[in-house]
JSON list of C-alpha atoms in Angstrom, two decimals:
[
{"chain": "A", "resi": 1, "resn": "GLY", "atom": "CA", "xyz": [-34.94, 12.06, 17.34]},
{"chain": "A", "resi": 2, "resn": "VAL", "atom": "CA", "xyz": [-37.79, 14.02, 15.84]},
{"chain": "A", "resi": 3, "resn": "LYS", "atom": "CA", "xyz": [-40.98, 14.27, 17.90]},
{"chain": "A", "resi": 4, "resn": "TYR", "atom": "CA", "xyz": [-44.28, 13.86, 16.07]},
{"chain": "A", "resi": 5, "resn": "CYS", "atom": "CA", "xyz": [-47.53, 14.75, 17.83]},
{"chain": "A", "resi": 6, "resn": "GLY", "atom": "CA", "xyz": [-51.10, 15.20, 16.79]},
{"chain": "A", "resi": 7, "resn": "THR", "atom": "CA", "xyz": [-53.34, 13.32, 14.47]},
{"chain": "A", "resi": 8, "resn": "SER", "atom": "CA", "xyz": [-50.98, 13.12, 11.54]},
{"chain": "A", "resi": 9, "resn": "GLY", "atom": "CA", "xyz": [-47.36, 12.13, 11.19]},
{"chain": "A", "resi": 10, "resn": "PRO", "atom": "CA", "xyz": [-44.98, 10.80, 8.59]},
{"chain": "A", "resi": 11, "resn": "GLN", "atom": "CA", "xyz": [-46.15, 7.79, 6.58]},
{"chain": "A", "resi": 12, "resn": "GLY", "atom": "CA", "xyz": [-44.93, 4.41, 7.78]},
{"chain": "A", "resi": 13, "resn": "VAL", "atom": "CA", "xyz": [-43.50, 5.59, 11.09]},
{"chain": "A", "resi": 14, "resn": "VAL", "atom": "CA", "xyz": [-43.28, 2.72, 13.57]},
{"chain": "A", "resi": 15, "resn": "PRO", "atom": "CA", "xyz": [-42.13, 3.23, 17.16]},
{"chain": "A", "resi": 16, "resn": "GLU", "atom": "CA", "xyz": [-38.69, 1.74, 17.80]},
{"chain": "A", "resi": 17, "resn": "ASP", "atom": "CA", "xyz": [-39.81, -0.47, 20.69]},
{"chain": "A", "resi": 18, "resn": "GLY", "atom": "CA", "xyz": [-43.25, -1.16, 19.20]},
{"chain": "A", "resi": 19, "resn": "VAL", "atom": "CA", "xyz": [-45.03, 0.66, 22.05]},
{"chain": "A", "resi": 20, "resn": "ILE", "atom": "CA", "xyz": [-47.12, 3.78, 21.63]},
{"chain": "A", "resi": 21, "resn": "GLU", "atom": "CA", "xyz": [-47.85, 5.72, 24.81]},
{"chain": "A", "resi": 22, "resn": "ARG", "atom": "CA", "xyz": [-51.17, 7.48, 25.16]},
{"chain": "A", "resi": 23, "resn": "LYS", "atom": "CA", "xyz": [-51.49, 10.80, 26.88]},
{"chain": "A", "resi": 24, "resn": "SER", "atom": "CA", "xyz": [-54.66, 12.72, 27.44]},
{"chain": "A", "resi": 25, "resn": "ASP", "atom": "CA", "xyz": [-54.36, 16.40, 27.04]},
{"chain": "A", "resi": 26, "resn": "GLU", "atom": "CA", "xyz": [-56.50, 18.09, 29.66]},
{"chain": "A", "resi": 27, "resn": "SER", "atom": "CA", "xyz": [-56.69, 21.26, 27.59]},
{"chain": "A", "resi": 28, "resn": "ASP", "atom": "CA", "xyz": [-58.22, 19.25, 24.78]},
{"chain": "A", "resi": 29, "resn": "VAL", "atom": "CA", "xyz": [-61.99, 19.36, 25.03]},
{"chain": "A", "resi": 30, "resn": "GLY", "atom": "CA", "xyz": [-62.76, 17.02, 22.15]},
{"chain": "A", "resi": 31, "resn": "SER", "atom": "CA", "xyz": [-62.79, 13.29, 22.28]},
{"chain": "A", "resi": 32, "resn": "GLY", "atom": "CA", "xyz": [-59.95, 11.02, 21.18]},
{"chain": "A", "resi": 33, "resn": "TRP", "atom": "CA", "xyz": [-56.33, 10.54, 21.93]},
{"chain": "A", "resi": 34, "resn": "LYS", "atom": "CA", "xyz": [-53.21, 12.42, 21.07]},
{"chain": "A", "resi": 35, "resn": "ILE", "atom": "CA", "xyz": [-50.43, 10.09, 19.95]},
{"chain": "A", "resi": 36, "resn": "CYS", "atom": "CA", "xyz": [-46.83, 11.24, 20.39]},
{"chain": "A", "resi": 37, "resn": "TRP", "atom": "CA", "xyz": [-43.60, 9.46, 19.63]},
{"chain": "A", "resi": 38, "resn": "ALA", "atom": "CA", "xyz": [-40.12, 10.24, 18.52]},
{"chain": "A", "resi": 39, "resn": "ILE", "atom": "CA", "xyz": [-38.20, 8.44, 15.82]},
{"chain": "A", "resi": 40, "resn": "ARG", "atom": "CA", "xyz": [-34.53, 8.15, 15.27]},
{"chain": "A", "resi": 41, "resn": "PRO", "atom": "CA", "xyz": [-33.19, 9.87, 12.17]},
{"chain": "A", "resi": 42, "resn": "PRO", "atom": "CA", "xyz": [-32.57, 7.44, 9.33]},
{"chain": "A", "resi": 43, "resn": "SER", "atom": "CA", "xyz": [-29.28, 5.56, 9.36]},
{"chain": "A", "resi": 44, "resn": "PRO", "atom": "CA", "xyz": [-26.77, 6.69, 6.78]},
{"chain": "A", "resi": 45, "resn": "PRO", "atom": "CA", "xyz": [-26.48, 4.40, 3.79]},
{"chain": "A", "resi": 46, "resn": "PRO", "atom": "CA", "xyz": [-23.86, 1.67, 4.16]},
{"chain": "A", "resi": 47, "resn": "THR", "atom": "CA", "xyz": [-20.36, 2.67, 3.17]},
{"chain": "A", "resi": 48, "resn": "PRO", "atom": "CA", "xyz": [-19.65, 1.37, -0.30]},
{"chain": "A", "resi": 49, "resn": "ARG", "atom": "CA", "xyz": [-16.87, -1.18, -0.53]},
{"chain": "A", "resi": 50, "resn": "SER", "atom": "CA", "xyz": [-13.54, 0.01, -1.80]},
{"chain": "A", "resi": 51, "resn": "PRO", "atom": "CA", "xyz": [-12.99, -0.99, -5.38]},
{"chain": "A", "resi": 52, "resn": "PRO", "atom": "CA", "xyz": [-10.46, -3.75, -5.85]},
{"chain": "A", "resi": 53, "resn": "PRO", "atom": "CA", "xyz": [-6.96, -2.57, -6.71]},
{"chain": "A", "resi": 54, "resn": "PRO", "atom": "CA", "xyz": [-6.38, -2.20, -10.42]},
{"chain": "A", "resi": 55, "resn": "PRO", "atom": "CA", "xyz": [-4.85, -5.25, -12.05]},
{"chain": "A", "resi": 56, "resn": "LEU", "atom": "CA", "xyz": [-1.12, -5.22, -12.54]},
{"chain": "A", "resi": 57, "resn": "PRO", "atom": "CA", "xyz": [0.03, -4.50, -16.06]},
{"chain": "A", "resi": 58, "resn": "PRO", "atom": "CA", "xyz": [1.20, -7.54, -17.95]},
{"chain": "A", "resi": 59, "resn": "LEU", "atom": "CA", "xyz": [4.71, -8.59, -17.08]},
{"chain": "A", "resi": 60, "resn": "SER", "atom": "CA", "xyz": [7.40, -7.44, -19.39]},
{"chain": "A", "resi": 61, "resn": "PRO", "atom": "CA", "xyz": [9.34, -10.30, -20.95]},
{"chain": "A", "resi": 62, "resn": "GLY", "atom": "CA", "xyz": [12.09, -11.60, -18.71]},
{"chain": "A", "resi": 63, "resn": "PHE", "atom": "CA", "xyz": [10.34, -10.95, -15.37]},
{"chain": "A", "resi": 64, "resn": "ASP", "atom": "CA", "xyz": [9.28, -13.68, -12.96]},
{"chain": "A", "resi": 65, "resn": "VAL", "atom": "CA", "xyz": [6.73, -11.73, -10.93]},
{"chain": "A", "resi": 66, "resn": "ALA", "atom": "CA", "xyz": [5.19, -8.30, -10.37]},
{"chain": "A", "resi": 67, "resn": "ALA", "atom": "CA", "xyz": [4.86, -6.42, -7.08]},
{"chain": "A", "resi": 68, "resn": "ALA", "atom": "CA", "xyz": [2.09, -3.89, -6.51]},
{"chain": "A", "resi": 69, "resn": "SER", "atom": "CA", "xyz": [2.94, -3.01, -2.90]},
{"chain": "A", "resi": 70, "resn": "GLU", "atom": "CA", "xyz": [5.90, -2.41, -0.62]},
{"chain": "A", "resi": 71, "resn": "ASP", "atom": "CA", "xyz": [4.99, -5.52, 1.41]},
{"chain": "A", "resi": 72, "resn": "LYS", "atom": "CA", "xyz": [4.95, -7.70, -1.72]},
{"chain": "A", "resi": 73, "resn": "LEU", "atom": "CA", "xyz": [8.29, -6.32, -2.95]},
{"chain": "A", "resi": 74, "resn": "ARG", "atom": "CA", "xyz": [9.87, -6.87, 0.47]},
{"chain": "A", "resi": 75, "resn": "SER", "atom": "CA", "xyz": [8.59, -10.46, 0.81]},
{"chain": "A", "resi": 76, "resn": "LEU", "atom": "CA", "xyz": [9.63, -11.40, -2.74]},
{"chain": "A", "resi": 77, "resn": "ILE", "atom": "CA", "xyz": [13.21, -10.31, -2.04]},
{"chain": "A", "resi": 78, "resn": "THR", "atom": "CA", "xyz": [13.63, -11.47, 1.55]},
{"chain": "A", "resi": 79, "resn": "GLU", "atom": "CA", "xyz": [12.01, -14.87, 0.90]},
{"chain": "A", "resi": 80, "resn": "ALA", "atom": "CA", "xyz": [13.66, -15.57, -2.47]},
{"chain": "A", "resi": 81, "resn": "ALA", "atom": "CA", "xyz": [15.50, -18.88, -2.59]},
{"chain": "A", "resi": 82, "resn": "ALA", "atom": "CA", "xyz": [16.70, -18.45, -6.17]},
{"chain": "A", "resi": 83, "resn": "ASN", "atom": "CA", "xyz": [17.42, -15.66, -8.66]},
{"chain": "A", "resi": 84, "resn": "ILE", "atom": "CA", "xyz": [14.39, -13.44, -9.17]},
{"chain": "A", "resi": 85, "resn": "SER", "atom": "CA", "xyz": [13.33, -10.63, -11.52]},
{"chain": "A", "resi": 86, "resn": "ILE", "atom": "CA", "xyz": [10.63, -8.34, -10.13]},
{"chain": "A", "resi": 87, "resn": "TYR", "atom": "CA", "xyz": [8.60, -5.88, -12.18]},
{"chain": "A", "resi": 88, "resn": "LEU", "atom": "CA", "xyz": [7.12, -2.73, -10.57]},
{"chain": "A", "resi": 89, "resn": "PRO", "atom": "CA", "xyz": [4.26, -0.92, -12.31]},
{"chain": "A", "resi": 90, "resn": "PRO", "atom": "CA", "xyz": [5.13, 2.46, -13.87]},
{"chain": "A", "resi": 91, "resn": "GLY", "atom": "CA", "xyz": [4.12, 5.38, -11.66]},
{"chain": "A", "resi": 92, "resn": "ALA", "atom": "CA", "xyz": [3.93, 3.27, -8.48]},
{"chain": "A", "resi": 93, "resn": "HIS", "atom": "CA", "xyz": [5.30, 4.89, -5.31]},
{"chain": "A", "resi": 94, "resn": "PHE", "atom": "CA", "xyz": [6.60, 2.47, -2.68]},
{"chain": "A", "resi": 95, "resn": "LYS", "atom": "CA", "xyz": [7.12, 4.05, 0.77]},
{"chain": "A", "resi": 96, "resn": "LEU", "atom": "CA", "xyz": [9.62, 2.00, 2.75]},
{"chain": "A", "resi": 97, "resn": "PHE", "atom": "CA", "xyz": [9.51, 2.02, 6.54]},
{"chain": "A", "resi": 98, "resn": "SER", "atom": "CA", "xyz": [12.69, -0.05, 6.87]},
{"chain": "A", "resi": 99, "resn": "GLN", "atom": "CA", "xyz": [15.40, -1.32, 4.55]},
{"chain": "A", "resi": 100, "resn": "ILE", "atom": "CA", "xyz": [14.79, -4.38, 2.36]},
{"chain": "A", "resi": 101, "resn": "SER", "atom": "CA", "xyz": [17.45, -7.01, 3.07]},
{"chain": "A", "resi": 102, "resn": "CYS", "atom": "CA", "xyz": [18.91, -9.60, 0.74]},
{"chain": "A", "resi": 103, "resn": "THR", "atom": "CA", "xyz": [21.35, -11.91, 2.51]},
{"chain": "A", "resi": 104, "resn": "SER", "atom": "CA", "xyz": [21.78, -14.92, 0.23]},
{"chain": "A", "resi": 105, "resn": "THR", "atom": "CA", "xyz": [23.83, -15.65, -2.87]},
{"chain": "A", "resi": 106, "resn": "ILE", "atom": "CA", "xyz": [21.10, -14.81, -5.37]},
{"chain": "A", "resi": 107, "resn": "LYS", "atom": "CA", "xyz": [20.68, -12.27, -8.15]},
{"chain": "A", "resi": 108, "resn": "VAL", "atom": "CA", "xyz": [17.76, -9.88, -7.68]},
{"chain": "A", "resi": 109, "resn": "THR", "atom": "CA", "xyz": [16.57, -7.58, -10.45]},
{"chain": "A", "resi": 110, "resn": "VAL", "atom": "CA", "xyz": [13.98, -4.90, -9.68]},
{"chain": "A", "resi": 111, "resn": "ALA", "atom": "CA", "xyz": [12.81, -2.87, -12.67]},
{"chain": "A", "resi": 112, "resn": "SER", "atom": "CA", "xyz": [10.04, -0.74, -14.08]},
{"chain": "A", "resi": 113, "resn": "SER", "atom": "CA", "xyz": [9.23, 0.78, -17.44]},
{"chain": "A", "resi": 114, "resn": "GLY", "atom": "CA", "xyz": [7.85, 4.02, -18.81]},
{"chain": "A", "resi": 115, "resn": "GLU", "atom": "CA", "xyz": [7.98, 6.75, -16.15]},
{"chain": "A", "resi": 116, "resn": "GLY", "atom": "CA", "xyz": [9.39, 4.20, -13.70]},
{"chain": "A", "resi": 117, "resn": "SER", "atom": "CA", "xyz": [8.47, 3.41, -10.11]},
{"chain": "A", "resi": 118, "resn": "THR", "atom": "CA", "xyz": [9.69, 5.25, -7.03]},
{"chain": "A", "resi": 119, "resn": "LEU", "atom": "CA", "xyz": [11.26, 3.64, -3.97]},
{"chain": "A", "resi": 120, "resn": "ASP", "atom": "CA", "xyz": [11.04, 6.18, -1.14]},
{"chain": "A", "resi": 121, "resn": "GLY", "atom": "CA", "xyz": [12.95, 5.87, 2.16]},
{"chain": "A", "resi": 122, "resn": "GLN", "atom": "CA", "xyz": [10.94, 8.84, 3.51]},
{"chain": "A", "resi": 123, "resn": "GLY", "atom": "CA", "xyz": [14.13, 10.23, 5.03]},
{"chain": "A", "resi": 124, "resn": "GLU", "atom": "CA", "xyz": [13.92, 7.47, 7.65]},
{"chain": "A", "resi": 125, "resn": "THR", "atom": "CA", "xyz": [15.74, 4.47, 6.19]},
{"chain": "A", "resi": 126, "resn": "ARG", "atom": "CA", "xyz": [18.11, 3.33, 3.48]},
{"chain": "A", "resi": 127, "resn": "LEU", "atom": "CA", "xyz": [16.38, 1.33, 0.76]},
{"chain": "A", "resi": 128, "resn": "PHE", "atom": "CA", "xyz": [18.42, -1.87, 0.52]},
{"chain": "A", "resi": 129, "resn": "TYR", "atom": "CA", "xyz": [20.89, -3.83, 2.64]},
{"chain": "A", "resi": 130, "resn": "LEU", "atom": "CA", "xyz": [22.92, -6.47, 0.75]},
{"chain": "A", "resi": 131, "resn": "SER", "atom": "CA", "xyz": [25.15, -9.13, 2.26]},
{"chain": "A", "resi": 132, "resn": "GLY", "atom": "CA", "xyz": [26.08, -12.78, 1.80]},
{"chain": "A", "resi": 133, "resn": "GLY", "atom": "CA", "xyz": [26.83, -12.37, -1.90]},
{"chain": "A", "resi": 134, "resn": "CYS", "atom": "CA", "xyz": [23.44, -10.98, -2.94]},
{"chain": "A", "resi": 135, "resn": "SER", "atom": "CA", "xyz": [23.57, -9.21, -6.31]},
{"chain": "A", "resi": 136, "resn": "LEU", "atom": "CA", "xyz": [21.06, -6.38, -6.91]},
{"chain": "A", "resi": 137, "resn": "THR", "atom": "CA", "xyz": [20.25, -4.80, -10.28]},
{"chain": "A", "resi": 138, "resn": "LEU", "atom": "CA", "xyz": [17.92, -1.78, -10.37]},
{"chain": "A", "resi": 139, "resn": "ARG", "atom": "CA", "xyz": [16.53, -0.43, -13.66]},
{"chain": "A", "resi": 140, "resn": "GLY", "atom": "CA", "xyz": [14.04, 2.33, -14.43]},
{"chain": "A", "resi": 141, "resn": "LEU", "atom": "CA", "xyz": [13.55, 3.25, -10.77]},
{"chain": "A", "resi": 142, "resn": "ASN", "atom": "CA", "xyz": [13.63, 6.53, -8.89]},
{"chain": "A", "resi": 143, "resn": "LEU", "atom": "CA", "xyz": [15.43, 6.09, -5.56]},
{"chain": "A", "resi": 144, "resn": "VAL", "atom": "CA", "xyz": [14.54, 8.96, -3.22]},
{"chain": "A", "resi": 145, "resn": "ASN", "atom": "CA", "xyz": [14.86, 10.04, 0.40]},
{"chain": "A", "resi": 146, "resn": "GLY", "atom": "CA", "xyz": [17.20, 7.22, 1.44]},
{"chain": "A", "resi": 147, "resn": "ARG", "atom": "CA", "xyz": [18.86, 7.75, 4.79]},
{"chain": "A", "resi": 148, "resn": "GLY", "atom": "CA", "xyz": [22.08, 6.21, 6.01]},
{"chain": "A", "resi": 149, "resn": "ALA", "atom": "CA", "xyz": [25.82, 6.65, 5.94]},
{"chain": "A", "resi": 150, "resn": "ALA", "atom": "CA", "xyz": [26.01, 4.73, 2.66]},
{"chain": "A", "resi": 151, "resn": "GLY", "atom": "CA", "xyz": [22.97, 6.32, 1.01]},
{"chain": "A", "resi": 152, "resn": "CYS", "atom": "CA", "xyz": [20.19, 4.27, -0.53]},
{"chain": "A", "resi": 153, "resn": "VAL", "atom": "CA", "xyz": [21.98, 0.91, -0.74]},
{"chain": "A", "resi": 154, "resn": "TRP", "atom": "CA", "xyz": [24.37, -0.62, 1.82]},
{"chain": "A", "resi": 155, "resn": "VAL", "atom": "CA", "xyz": [26.58, -3.40, 0.53]},
{"chain": "A", "resi": 156, "resn": "ASP", "atom": "CA", "xyz": [28.34, -5.51, 3.11]},
{"chain": "A", "resi": 157, "resn": "GLY", "atom": "CA", "xyz": [31.16, -6.85, 0.96]},
{"chain": "A", "resi": 158, "resn": "GLU", "atom": "CA", "xyz": [32.45, -6.13, -2.55]},
{"chain": "A", "resi": 159, "resn": "CYS", "atom": "CA", "xyz": [30.42, -3.66, -4.59]},
{"chain": "A", "resi": 160, "resn": "LYS", "atom": "CA", "xyz": [30.53, -3.28, -8.38]},
{"chain": "A", "resi": 161, "resn": "LYS", "atom": "CA", "xyz": [28.47, -1.07, -10.62]},
{"chain": "A", "resi": 162, "resn": "GLU", "atom": "CA", "xyz": [27.25, -2.68, -13.85]},
{"chain": "A", "resi": 163, "resn": "GLY", "atom": "CA", "xyz": [30.10, -2.78, -16.36]},
{"chain": "A", "resi": 164, "resn": "GLU", "atom": "CA", "xyz": [32.69, -1.87, -13.74]},
{"chain": "A", "resi": 165, "resn": "GLY", "atom": "CA", "xyz": [35.89, -3.87, -13.89]},
{"chain": "A", "resi": 166, "resn": "GLU", "atom": "CA", "xyz": [35.41, -5.11, -17.47]},
{"chain": "A", "resi": 167, "resn": "GLU", "atom": "CA", "xyz": [37.75, -2.50, -18.98]},
{"chain": "A", "resi": 168, "resn": "ASP", "atom": "CA", "xyz": [40.31, -3.06, -16.23]},
{"chain": "A", "resi": 169, "resn": "GLU", "atom": "CA", "xyz": [40.54, -6.75, -17.14]},
{"chain": "A", "resi": 170, "resn": "ASP", "atom": "CA", "xyz": [41.12, -5.88, -20.81]},
{"chain": "A", "resi": 171, "resn": "GLU", "atom": "CA", "xyz": [43.86, -3.39, -19.85]},
{"chain": "A", "resi": 172, "resn": "ASP", "atom": "CA", "xyz": [45.58, -6.03, -17.69]},
{"chain": "A", "resi": 173, "resn": "GLU", "atom": "CA", "xyz": [45.61, -8.48, -20.63]},
{"chain": "A", "resi": 174, "resn": "ASP", "atom": "CA", "xyz": [47.15, -5.82, -22.92]},
{"chain": "A", "resi": 175, "resn": "GLU", "atom": "CA", "xyz": [49.93, -5.18, -20.41]},
{"chain": "A", "resi": 176, "resn": "ASP", "atom": "CA", "xyz": [50.87, -8.87, -20.34]},
{"chain": "A", "resi": 177, "resn": "GLU", "atom": "CA", "xyz": [51.49, -8.99, -24.10]}
]
């Protein structure tokens, strides 16, 4: 702390323990006392609270729920008991520490708008693991840094890209005629 001695000191200084010690100074020929005490430097101001996260943009039509974090996205998919459409805010960057699994016979749509959202495997994990008949549709997303033999999405079972197989069925019908 700072030591104050003499007849004057800072205004309003109060000793921490409420006790002032008196010392006589033998070199002092005058009458009176010399008062000395040290004070602790002032405490820093309290840390301001973090502002609340910005509100999610309104849901686009056709979406059931929005996810603003990786944890929320993961829980919405892994805990879904029925088909679900999830909206991710444009510009959001979700860093995945492990793959998100969907293992039931539901349809999951994850989409964004504008500049899109980014799902990032950080070079450590694939992004999705699908089994048990789970159907996954991704729209307006940037899938980056997925790691695994199968890339960003592992499908345990039959895999179709949107629109795949439709032309083949038409061709088969033409051959039968």
